[in-house]
């Protein structure tokens, strides 16, 4: 997917002014955070599970080559085929080639963030295939020609009214002409449309929440059952997954599963957890004839080798964005690429470059809420700060900020001059503010006031000045 | 916190410890009363307080904007000023957290890293120092107002400060604490964040002001001046007559001055 992250500032301001979006964000606000908190409260061993999950992920990442080979061997043993995609471009090409070779016309898709990342839909449509998203949220944004705004709730930015309009506009061709207003009606109508697509589809493409190395199994979690139908009804099943999704054993996958839904939606488990292991065997009653796995690197092995390795522990639960006050204010589209919120603010600059996405790691108050809820304990604020350091070293940030920082450092390492300067500043500001006690504007400090707030004035004397005077009075 | 060293002096209580007060640049410039309140509280728990004249800023602006060399330069100044005290006490969770992070700035300078670690191990945020290190569980102050409390993120998440200020506030005569909905949600200050992304920051502090209004309390307390300046700035703009104080001012019985951003001479409300 093409990045719009360079326009983060404009996009975020636009999002704040978008009243419909704000309605949708307000409705979603707190919902997931409250549900997660309840789920965690109901599982006393939650923190112990997190430690276990961190250990599993760290161990796997330390031995990633080994487990990937094991996984690939197991897939091939089961009759499937593994394709290695080192770049997004490779991944698109491979998927298109598989679909061409299968003589496909219609392709159904289960929700896949890596699919969004590499831009599978665009490539397939460009090659003349009909592609239908089957996850309800993904289906909605496909109709709206928009990218997801959240990694687990892709259409969270849409209001019910907007969805009703989209369905009304797009479902008439199926003879469904009534304008709907209730959620269950809309879900049923989408289901009705999608049902026929499943049966028509030649290829089903899903993502993977986990890849189990010992058995060559891919695991997906859904709440709608669309994943099952996507991987079992078409002739060909393609799994697209990042290389970091592999775990050694089924036992490990279940440990992570216990954390995933609780962290994401507050459910103990999602409604469906689907395991798929290779094509249909001789005595199976159903299943695909062909089973392909496209393992996507696309920058992941670079992350493995540098200080961002911990980011590869991410299990894509979305808890970080559900608890991020910046995400909560502006929604996901402002971030400008596939992954929004805290995890996206780490991944996006690593994928599309700091020059393009330098705003993302900076647009964070380092409040730490994301790291507090991360099921695999990724130190997101530290990683964001590391990106800021990289940006500073590459001299990519705003020049006035660099100059300001350099001046401040000089000032703070010359205590005598600092004392004098702060005394003058405190006195001057207090005098200028006068009887009001605060400023409503001030030259060179526009940013503060742009936030819709005044600036309290200093009391007048610095603490150091008061303290020195007092000591003199006490004769110390 | 990742970098609190092993050389802590907290396991051996000292009867009259020598405490270096790191007043923070914001309190020094904007709110000397916070520094005075900190001194009063520390003296009440038997500390002998000193204020090194060479202290300046903790270095967070540089650290959080990626200038680690600049942060290290500021950090050296702080370490030189404070490393000889029994404790270093800071009336800010954010700046105390920064001092705890100092060892990270000296990965390639073992000598300085050792000094940074030693100092981090004896550095405490003011309120938690009073309760957790000095065993204070009540203060002799009164403040007959309904107040609400904002938990500043760094104190809350990096230092585990949540219950300590509430415990002490419960002993303040006449004070009624009305808990703030979303008290653990960031106010939108975030250091330079608030000027780099003013619109987003403005939305966050407006939400905070709404939550404050919903409590009906006319006083907001907190433990970090950065957040408090932001909140007071928003409340001032809204003009709803809500005053903002650092929690230390109330605990020391020194909230008898106008709140942050209130007109001079408008008077405080403690005894």
XYZ file of C-alpha atoms in Angstrom:
747
model
C 0.000 0.000 0.000
C 1.210 3.470 -0.852
C 2.055 5.617 2.134
C 0.432 8.950 2.931
C 2.276 9.210 6.245
C 4.197 12.309 5.146
C 0.874 14.168 5.371
C 0.213 13.024 8.958
C -0.135 16.543 10.348
C -2.699 17.668 7.808
C -4.533 14.352 7.973
C -4.722 14.439 11.762
C -6.098 17.990 11.796
C -8.605 16.987 9.138
C -9.623 13.961 11.243
C -10.179 16.145 14.315
C -12.549 18.322 12.292
C -14.394 15.407 10.659
C -17.593 15.283 12.671
C -18.803 11.937 11.328
C -15.457 10.348 12.114
C -15.538 11.832 15.600
C -18.990 10.308 16.162
C -17.640 6.895 15.142
C -14.505 7.276 17.296
C -16.488 8.394 20.310
C -18.803 5.450 19.969
C -15.842 3.063 19.865
C -14.022 4.884 22.660
C -13.355 2.896 25.810
C -15.372 -0.089 24.561
C -12.412 -2.349 23.917
C -10.363 -0.990 26.811
C -13.168 -1.756 29.285
C -13.753 -5.225 27.815
C -10.056 -6.016 27.915
C -9.784 -4.887 31.529
C -12.667 -7.212 32.484
C -11.146 -10.150 30.631
C -7.765 -9.601 32.291
C -9.400 -9.326 35.694
C -11.059 -12.685 35.093
C -7.759 -14.426 34.393
C -5.421 -14.261 37.387
C -2.581 -15.855 35.421
C -2.729 -13.203 32.710
C 0.644 -11.683 33.594
C 2.271 -15.091 33.865
C 0.861 -15.916 30.437
C 2.373 -12.722 29.089
C 5.781 -13.738 30.395
C 5.341 -17.130 28.789
C 4.323 -15.490 25.504
C 7.367 -13.220 25.553
C 9.597 -16.244 26.144
C 7.984 -18.191 23.281
C 8.316 -15.277 20.885
C 11.879 -14.441 21.895
C 12.965 -18.044 21.568
C 11.345 -18.334 18.151
C 12.885 -15.094 16.912
C 16.316 -16.176 18.100
C 15.926 -19.341 16.060
C 13.695 -18.021 13.317
C 15.582 -19.638 10.424
C 15.275 -23.036 12.071
C 11.546 -22.769 12.786
C 10.757 -21.363 9.345
C 12.507 -24.300 7.734
C 10.702 -26.710 9.999
C 7.399 -25.077 9.164
C 8.102 -25.105 5.417
C 9.140 -28.767 5.510
C 5.943 -29.677 7.326
C 3.790 -27.768 4.818
C 5.463 -29.522 1.891
C 5.110 -32.876 3.655
C 1.370 -32.237 3.910
C 1.202 -31.574 0.173
C 1.261 -27.769 0.295
C 3.654 -25.394 -1.364
C 5.682 -22.661 0.355
C 6.700 -19.480 -1.481
C 9.261 -17.067 -0.078
C 8.592 -13.402 -0.768
C 11.447 -11.127 0.214
C 9.557 -7.965 -0.735
C 5.990 -6.732 -1.064
C 6.459 -6.793 -4.811
C 7.488 -10.456 -4.697
C 4.452 -11.278 -2.596
C 2.070 -9.592 -5.047
C 3.678 -11.317 -8.016
C 3.561 -14.734 -6.367
C -0.107 -14.437 -5.408
C -1.088 -13.260 -8.898
C 0.874 -16.130 -10.478
C -0.835 -18.744 -8.286
C -4.245 -17.344 -9.184
C -3.398 -17.258 -12.903
C -2.100 -20.814 -12.831
C -5.320 -21.898 -11.126
C -7.344 -20.302 -13.909
C -9.213 -18.283 -11.307
C -11.845 -15.641 -11.949
C -13.258 -14.928 -8.513
C -11.191 -14.699 -5.355
C -12.496 -14.447 -1.783
C -10.375 -13.066 0.983
C -10.355 -13.473 4.733
C -8.999 -10.510 6.620
C -5.225 -10.238 6.261
C -3.152 -7.309 7.441
C -0.096 -8.575 5.597
C -2.304 -8.671 2.509
C -3.065 -4.984 3.069
C 0.608 -4.323 3.730
C 1.812 -5.778 0.438
C -1.216 -4.580 -1.527
C -2.585 -7.928 -2.685
C -6.023 -6.639 -3.663
C -4.738 -3.937 -5.976
C -2.410 -6.384 -7.709
C -5.160 -8.967 -8.194
C -7.692 -6.460 -9.452
C -5.048 -5.014 -11.749
C -4.551 -8.493 -13.162
C -8.263 -8.770 -13.921
C -9.516 -10.914 -11.020
C -12.643 -10.152 -9.028
C -11.690 -9.918 -5.348
C -14.227 -9.988 -2.532
C -13.366 -9.364 1.104
C -15.431 -11.627 3.369
C -14.719 -10.162 6.801
C -17.616 -7.777 7.357
C -15.406 -4.833 8.276
C -13.052 -5.451 5.362
C -16.064 -5.876 3.058
C -17.394 -2.471 4.141
C -14.133 -0.666 3.487
C -13.699 -2.500 0.203
C -17.056 -1.086 -0.898
C -15.904 2.342 0.296
C -12.513 1.974 -1.478
C -10.712 2.769 1.761
C -7.853 1.157 3.661
C -8.528 -0.262 7.150
C -8.365 2.245 10.001
C -7.743 -0.380 12.698
C -5.978 -3.723 12.498
C -8.795 -5.771 14.036
C -11.803 -3.524 13.372
C -11.039 -2.190 9.906
C -14.263 -0.180 9.547
C -14.342 1.236 13.077
C -14.307 4.737 11.562
C -17.628 4.194 9.822
C -20.992 5.079 11.337
C -24.037 2.866 10.932
C -25.577 5.444 8.591
C -22.557 5.442 6.318
C -22.607 1.643 6.147
C -26.321 1.636 5.336
C -25.645 4.046 2.459
C -22.790 1.911 1.141
C -24.921 -1.225 1.163
C -27.836 0.568 -0.463
C -25.567 1.801 -3.236
C -23.720 -1.473 -3.831
C -26.342 -4.161 -3.240
C -28.983 -2.981 -5.708
C -27.334 -5.047 -8.422
C -28.208 -8.155 -6.373
C -31.844 -7.085 -6.215
C -31.482 -5.902 -2.627
C -33.015 -2.464 -2.890
C -34.368 -1.740 0.568
C -32.468 0.865 2.595
C -31.588 -0.710 5.935
C -31.117 0.927 9.315
C -30.648 -1.863 11.860
C -27.317 -3.619 12.383
C -28.655 -7.221 12.289
C -30.417 -6.474 8.975
C -27.190 -5.164 7.506
C -25.183 -8.135 8.738
C -27.741 -10.489 7.183
C -27.721 -8.677 3.876
C -23.907 -8.763 3.701
C -24.011 -12.446 4.546
C -26.521 -13.073 1.778
C -24.310 -11.346 -0.786
C -21.119 -13.009 0.429
C -22.600 -16.513 0.564
C -22.877 -16.678 -3.218
C -19.328 -15.375 -3.608
C -17.902 -18.166 -1.454
C -19.518 -20.727 -3.724
C -18.311 -19.005 -6.880
C -14.758 -18.428 -5.694
C -11.858 -20.302 -7.254
C -9.256 -19.097 -4.775
C -9.532 -18.190 -1.101
C -6.830 -16.042 0.463
C -6.443 -15.781 4.226
C -3.839 -14.331 6.543
C -2.504 -16.219 9.536
C -2.447 -15.363 13.206
C 0.060 -18.132 13.851
C 1.995 -20.680 11.825
C 2.770 -23.848 13.737
C 6.212 -25.174 12.808
C 5.814 -28.741 14.090
C 2.753 -29.487 11.972
C 2.775 -26.928 9.133
C -0.584 -25.602 10.333
C -1.831 -22.055 9.895
C -4.223 -20.609 12.453
C -6.727 -17.807 11.957
C -9.176 -16.292 14.410
C -12.466 -14.746 13.324
C -15.827 -13.913 14.815
C -17.861 -14.403 11.675
C -16.767 -17.797 10.390
C -15.793 -16.209 7.106
C -12.260 -17.539 7.497
C -13.490 -21.155 7.498
C -15.476 -20.650 4.330
C -12.650 -18.806 2.621
C -10.126 -21.536 3.253
C -12.313 -24.581 2.726
C -14.717 -23.844 -0.149
C -12.523 -22.619 -3.043
C -10.317 -24.987 -5.047
C -7.182 -23.167 -4.001
C -6.251 -21.803 -0.564
C -3.464 -19.236 -0.274
C -2.133 -18.250 3.154
C -0.242 -14.958 3.271
C 1.794 -14.420 6.425
C 4.747 -12.472 7.756
C 7.732 -14.631 8.650
C 7.398 -13.615 12.319
C 4.099 -15.499 12.645
C 5.749 -18.868 13.132
C 5.734 -20.548 16.561
C 7.293 -23.912 17.404
C 4.313 -25.938 18.617
C 0.520 -26.065 18.872
C 0.972 -25.664 22.617
C 2.769 -22.357 22.001
C 0.037 -21.202 19.638
C -2.628 -21.881 22.267
C -0.698 -19.903 24.873
C -0.706 -16.944 22.504
C -4.358 -17.532 21.606
C -5.304 -17.164 25.255
C -3.790 -13.679 25.180
C -4.855 -12.591 21.725
C -8.635 -12.280 21.964
C -8.551 -11.046 25.547
C -6.168 -8.267 24.566
C -8.038 -7.454 21.372
C -11.755 -7.586 22.107
C -11.922 -8.846 25.675
C -13.261 -12.215 24.522
C -11.818 -15.369 26.100
C -11.504 -16.739 22.592
C -12.863 -15.580 19.270
C -15.984 -17.344 18.010
C -13.958 -19.279 15.444
C -10.385 -20.471 15.624
C -9.556 -22.173 12.349
C -6.623 -24.520 11.816
C -5.703 -25.399 8.257
C -3.025 -27.920 7.408
C -2.438 -28.523 3.731
C -4.794 -29.472 0.876
C -7.633 -31.959 1.014
C -6.405 -35.497 1.661
C -7.735 -38.589 -0.115
C -10.302 -39.397 2.562
C -11.279 -35.787 3.416
C -14.797 -34.798 2.456
C -13.911 -31.207 1.701
C -11.048 -28.721 1.547
C -8.971 -27.102 -1.183
C -7.156 -29.045 -3.864
C -4.153 -26.734 -3.671
C -2.610 -25.195 -0.579
C -0.057 -22.382 -0.871
C 1.731 -20.378 1.779
C 3.370 -17.063 0.872
C 5.885 -16.150 3.575
C 6.568 -12.436 3.487
C 9.778 -10.859 4.730
C 9.449 -7.282 3.470
C 11.802 -5.699 6.006
C 11.243 -8.165 8.836
C 14.680 -9.773 8.711
C 16.214 -6.288 8.881
C 14.197 -5.654 12.051
C 15.377 -8.990 13.403
C 18.970 -7.842 13.106
C 18.651 -4.369 14.627
C 17.293 -2.723 17.767
C 13.663 -3.221 16.676
C 13.627 -6.997 17.033
C 11.138 -6.794 19.914
C 8.578 -5.381 17.495
C 8.489 -8.786 15.793
C 6.836 -10.196 18.921
C 3.677 -8.301 17.923
C 0.622 -10.568 17.577
C -1.543 -7.833 16.001
C -4.143 -7.639 18.767
C -4.686 -3.882 18.513
C -4.618 -3.305 22.294
C -1.997 -0.560 21.862
C -4.232 1.500 19.583
C -7.313 0.761 21.684
C -5.533 2.421 24.603
C -3.749 5.186 22.703
C -5.220 8.636 23.338
C -3.730 9.953 20.088
C -5.310 7.139 18.066
C -8.539 7.752 19.975
C -8.526 11.405 18.917
C -7.679 11.041 15.231
C -8.473 7.445 14.223
C -6.350 5.224 12.014
C -6.438 6.853 8.583
C -4.469 9.908 9.696
C -1.400 7.697 10.130
C -1.379 7.210 6.383
C -0.336 3.586 6.007
C -1.582 0.088 6.880
C -0.735 -0.067 10.559
C -1.947 2.804 12.779
C -1.512 3.649 16.444
C 1.585 2.834 18.504
C 2.570 -0.407 16.747
C 2.059 1.288 13.397
C 4.150 4.256 14.465
C 7.048 1.831 14.920
C 6.373 -0.347 11.862
C 5.558 2.368 9.344
C 8.860 4.285 9.493
C 10.716 0.959 9.387
C 8.780 -0.024 6.270
C 8.371 3.193 4.306
C 11.270 5.158 5.766
C 11.700 7.832 8.402
C 11.750 10.591 5.840
C 8.239 9.620 4.783
C 6.861 8.722 8.206
C 8.958 10.758 10.656
C 5.886 12.332 12.199
C 4.537 9.033 13.479
C 7.069 8.275 16.227
C 6.893 11.925 17.271
C 3.105 12.090 17.495
C 3.091 10.349 20.849
C 3.115 11.695 24.408
C 5.149 8.708 25.666
C 2.420 8.131 28.254
C 3.184 4.410 28.227
C -0.382 3.086 28.187
C 0.340 0.984 25.070
C 3.283 -0.807 26.651
C 1.248 -1.390 29.800
C -1.404 -3.374 27.895
C 0.772 -5.059 25.251
C 0.314 -8.840 25.702
C 3.868 -9.510 24.546
C 5.396 -6.605 26.473
C 6.811 -4.665 23.536
C 8.403 -1.492 24.942
C 6.637 0.667 22.360
C 7.545 4.079 23.850
C 11.218 3.075 23.973
C 11.104 1.947 20.350
C 9.428 5.204 19.354
C 12.120 7.132 21.194
C 14.787 5.074 19.405
C 13.209 6.075 16.104
C 13.334 9.714 17.188
C 17.028 9.233 17.934
C 17.568 7.777 14.478
C 15.678 10.688 12.966
C 17.818 13.139 14.928
C 21.022 11.446 13.799
C 19.873 11.523 10.193
C 18.995 15.213 10.645
C 15.496 14.617 9.326
C 13.529 16.463 11.993
C 12.437 20.103 12.013
C 15.412 22.460 11.926
C 14.025 25.005 14.439
C 13.506 22.160 16.899
C 17.148 21.094 16.513
C 18.347 24.626 17.073
C 16.056 25.050 20.056
C 17.297 21.815 21.602
C 20.936 22.722 21.022
C 20.364 26.113 22.675
C 18.565 24.493 25.621
C 21.360 21.959 26.148
C 23.947 24.725 26.123
C 21.857 26.744 28.551
C 21.280 23.813 30.914
C 24.952 22.947 31.028
C 25.932 26.519 32.032
C 24.221 26.817 35.423
C 25.221 30.428 36.181
C 23.858 31.755 32.931
C 20.845 29.478 33.328
C 20.116 30.940 36.795
C 20.276 34.469 35.475
C 18.238 33.701 32.361
C 15.470 31.919 34.252
C 15.258 34.744 36.816
C 14.779 37.305 34.070
C 12.299 35.091 32.237
C 10.137 34.349 35.274
C 10.053 38.009 36.307
C 9.343 39.252 32.805
C 6.548 36.781 32.129
C 4.876 37.505 35.461
C 5.030 41.243 34.785
C 3.734 40.932 31.248
C 0.840 38.714 32.310
C -0.113 41.338 34.911
C -3.415 41.024 36.718
C -4.659 38.256 34.489
C -2.194 35.647 35.718
C -2.002 33.981 32.337
C -1.373 34.567 28.666
C -3.893 34.101 25.902
C -1.200 34.503 23.243
C 2.533 35.066 22.999
C 4.945 35.574 20.126
C 7.031 32.484 19.202
C 4.868 30.230 21.373
C 2.003 29.836 18.917
C 1.996 26.050 19.139
C 0.901 26.098 22.760
C -2.063 28.394 22.070
C -3.065 26.547 18.902
C -4.072 23.773 21.292
C -6.968 25.934 22.539
C -5.424 26.797 25.885
C -3.949 29.732 27.780
C -0.498 29.705 29.359
C -0.377 30.205 33.128
C 2.106 32.902 34.114
C 4.988 32.204 36.502
C 4.624 33.396 40.090
C 7.421 35.945 39.469
C 10.454 34.894 41.420
C 12.248 31.655 40.594
C 12.469 29.039 43.299
C 16.247 29.346 43.281
C 15.989 33.083 43.882
C 13.520 32.604 46.764
C 15.699 29.910 48.271
C 18.895 31.974 48.067
C 17.170 34.986 49.622
C 15.787 32.832 52.406
C 19.141 31.310 53.222
C 20.635 34.775 53.454
C 17.851 35.854 55.784
C 18.443 32.798 57.939
C 22.155 33.672 57.892
C 23.157 30.325 56.389
C 11.631 1.310 35.314
C 14.455 -0.481 33.663
C 17.448 1.256 35.060
C 17.153 1.652 38.783
C 20.550 0.518 39.912
C 21.409 -1.797 42.735
C 23.072 0.755 44.957
C 19.998 1.931 46.751
C 20.110 3.394 50.183
C 16.459 2.668 50.872
C 17.070 -0.634 52.640
C 18.900 1.069 55.505
C 16.731 3.862 56.911
C 18.737 6.954 57.754
C 17.443 9.025 60.624
C 18.213 12.449 59.185
C 19.089 11.934 55.564
C 20.681 14.638 53.497
C 18.273 15.191 50.661
C 19.126 17.035 47.460
C 16.010 18.672 46.075
C 15.873 18.602 42.294
C 13.218 21.248 41.962
C 12.701 20.817 38.155
C 12.896 23.631 35.644
C 9.131 24.099 35.504
C 8.714 24.474 39.267
C 11.758 26.731 39.425
C 10.432 29.095 36.783
C 6.651 28.784 37.051
C 5.831 27.658 40.535
C 8.435 28.266 43.248
C 5.695 27.479 45.748
C 5.985 23.810 44.762
C 9.660 23.844 45.688
C 8.895 25.491 49.022
C 6.140 22.975 49.704
C 8.535 20.134 48.897
C 11.113 21.532 51.320
C 8.462 21.878 54.056
C 7.241 18.308 53.579
C 10.753 16.866 53.473
C 11.721 18.707 56.651
C 8.603 17.347 58.350
C 9.820 13.803 57.734
C 13.213 14.520 59.241
C 15.240 15.306 56.139
C 17.885 17.950 55.923
C 17.193 19.561 52.559
C 19.758 21.131 50.313
C 19.272 22.739 46.925
C 22.341 22.479 44.700
C 22.733 25.780 42.852
C 24.124 24.150 39.732
C 20.980 22.153 38.938
C 19.096 23.013 35.762
C 16.882 20.690 33.707
C 16.604 16.887 33.799
C 17.275 16.582 30.060
C 13.936 15.191 28.933
C 13.456 17.643 26.046
C 16.649 16.320 24.454
C 16.077 12.691 25.439
C 12.563 12.531 24.053
C 13.483 14.324 20.849
C 16.262 11.931 20.013
C 19.245 14.068 21.005
C 20.828 11.536 23.325
C 24.222 13.267 23.354
C 22.550 16.507 24.439
C 20.603 14.659 27.121
C 23.828 13.064 28.355
C 25.422 16.500 28.616
C 22.549 17.771 30.759
C 22.599 14.534 32.753
C 26.280 14.933 33.637
C 25.473 18.318 35.102
C 22.705 16.795 37.251
C 24.838 13.864 38.373
C 27.697 16.133 39.422
C 25.285 18.281 41.415
C 23.444 15.460 43.184
C 25.457 12.267 43.456
C 26.746 12.959 46.967
C 23.340 13.126 48.670
C 21.686 10.294 50.562
C 18.620 10.834 48.398
C 17.614 12.898 45.417
C 13.973 13.978 45.606
C 11.978 15.420 42.710
C 8.465 16.932 42.859
C 7.663 15.373 39.476
C 7.182 11.757 38.413
C 8.284 12.609 34.911
C 11.603 14.195 35.828
C 12.296 11.548 38.502
C 11.668 8.930 35.809
C 14.173 10.713 33.579
C 16.834 10.526 36.294
C 16.092 6.802 36.527
C 16.748 6.537 32.785
C 20.158 8.256 32.957
C 22.165 4.993 32.857
C 20.781 4.405 29.349
C 22.513 7.555 28.155
C 25.946 6.230 29.003
C 26.050 2.834 27.290
C 29.520 3.608 25.972
C 30.839 5.398 29.077
C 31.068 2.847 31.907
C 32.375 5.352 34.453
C 29.481 7.728 33.939
C 27.046 4.865 33.677
C 28.142 3.651 37.072
C 27.601 7.122 38.543
C 24.247 7.445 36.781
C 23.129 4.097 38.142
C 24.191 4.956 41.660
C 22.254 8.203 41.548
C 19.197 6.638 39.919
C 19.095 4.153 42.784
C 18.577 6.907 45.340
C 16.300 9.151 43.281
C 12.636 9.382 44.249
C 9.536 11.275 43.288
C 8.484 13.493 46.205
C 5.138 11.999 47.280
C 6.204 8.374 47.021
C 9.412 9.251 48.880
C 7.357 10.672 51.758
C 5.138 7.580 51.999
C 7.291 4.677 50.820
C 10.728 5.697 52.090
C 9.891 7.922 55.057
C 6.721 6.118 56.126
C 4.505 9.187 56.185
C 0.815 8.332 56.194
C -0.813 11.565 57.333
C -0.112 15.271 57.055
C -1.059 18.189 59.238
C -2.901 20.380 56.752
C -6.414 21.361 55.897
C -8.052 22.289 52.629
C -11.826 22.408 52.866
C -12.626 21.879 49.196
C -13.823 19.154 46.877
C -10.834 18.233 44.706
C -10.120 15.809 41.902
C -6.805 14.188 41.039
C -5.076 13.564 37.702
C -2.583 10.682 37.635
C 0.324 11.835 35.512
C 1.429 9.063 33.170
C 5.134 8.825 33.955
C 4.611 8.774 37.704
C 1.794 6.272 37.330
C 3.383 3.851 34.871
C 7.130 4.247 35.355
C 7.122 4.718 39.141
C 3.863 3.138 40.308
C 2.483 6.278 41.921
C -1.250 5.957 42.384
C -2.272 5.234 45.927
C 0.394 7.321 47.743
C -0.994 10.814 47.042
C -4.502 9.577 47.791
C -3.390 8.165 51.127
C -1.920 11.509 52.158
C -4.819 13.538 50.757
C -7.196 11.457 52.876
C -5.553 12.977 55.954
C -6.027 16.589 54.831
C -8.681 18.247 56.967
C -11.921 19.063 55.148
C -10.727 17.764 51.788
C -13.110 15.663 49.714
C -11.544 13.688 46.855
C -13.818 13.084 43.882
C -12.219 10.551 41.567
C -11.762 11.646 37.995
C -13.150 9.428 35.271
C -10.226 8.483 33.000
C -7.736 9.777 35.583
C -5.143 7.455 34.003
C -5.606 8.837 30.495
C -2.891 11.222 29.293
C -3.796 14.926 29.402
C -2.046 15.597 26.092
C 0.986 17.467 27.423
C 3.784 15.091 26.415
C 6.596 17.671 26.582
C 7.310 19.067 23.125
C 4.404 16.967 21.787
C 2.009 19.693 22.918
C 3.577 22.264 20.601
C 4.512 19.902 17.775
C 0.950 18.546 17.498
C -1.121 21.272 19.175
C -4.440 20.258 17.628
C -4.212 16.656 18.888
C -2.862 17.811 22.239
C -5.677 20.377 22.431
C -8.303 17.696 21.885
C -6.804 15.517 24.599
C -6.706 18.299 27.170
C -10.233 19.377 26.229
C -11.382 15.814 26.988
C -9.521 16.001 30.287
C -11.242 19.307 31.116
C -14.627 17.714 30.364
C -13.875 14.851 32.738
C -12.816 17.347 35.398
C -16.021 19.335 34.946
C -18.048 16.156 35.353
C -16.711 15.666 38.879
C -18.075 19.047 39.968
C -14.846 19.667 41.897
C -13.449 23.171 41.552
C -9.868 22.153 42.285
C -7.595 19.799 40.327
C -4.461 18.334 41.874
C -1.609 16.396 40.345
C 2.045 15.630 40.816
C 3.616 16.969 37.625
C 3.763 20.613 36.629
C 3.947 19.893 32.903
C 0.538 18.232 32.948
C -0.799 20.807 35.397
C 0.233 23.776 33.219
C -1.496 22.123 30.284
C -4.666 21.397 32.258
C -4.678 24.833 33.903
C -4.167 26.425 30.497
C -7.231 24.679 29.120
C -9.374 25.296 32.196
C -8.323 28.954 32.137
C -9.375 29.245 28.508
C -12.738 27.683 29.354
C -13.132 30.086 32.248
C -15.000 27.631 34.479
C -13.442 28.793 37.749
C -11.511 25.588 38.409
C -8.144 26.058 40.166
C -5.093 23.862 39.695
C -2.467 23.075 42.350
C 0.440 20.689 42.699
C -0.530 18.093 45.304
C 2.510 19.056 47.418
C 1.145 22.579 47.891
C -2.029 21.180 49.459
C -0.210 18.553 51.544
C 2.149 21.204 52.925
C -0.754 23.517 53.751
C 0.650 26.013 51.266
C -2.193 26.278 48.784
C -2.892 29.738 50.193
C -1.758 31.337 46.941
C -3.652 31.648 43.655
C -3.786 28.426 41.617
C -1.785 28.000 38.413
C -2.856 30.727 36.008
C -5.290 32.313 38.474
C -5.074 36.120 38.767
C -2.480 37.275 41.326
C -4.080 38.243 44.604
C -7.133 36.054 43.963
C -6.175 34.185 47.098
C -5.801 30.570 48.011
C -8.140 28.472 50.008
C -6.203 26.527 52.572
C -6.175 27.505 56.209
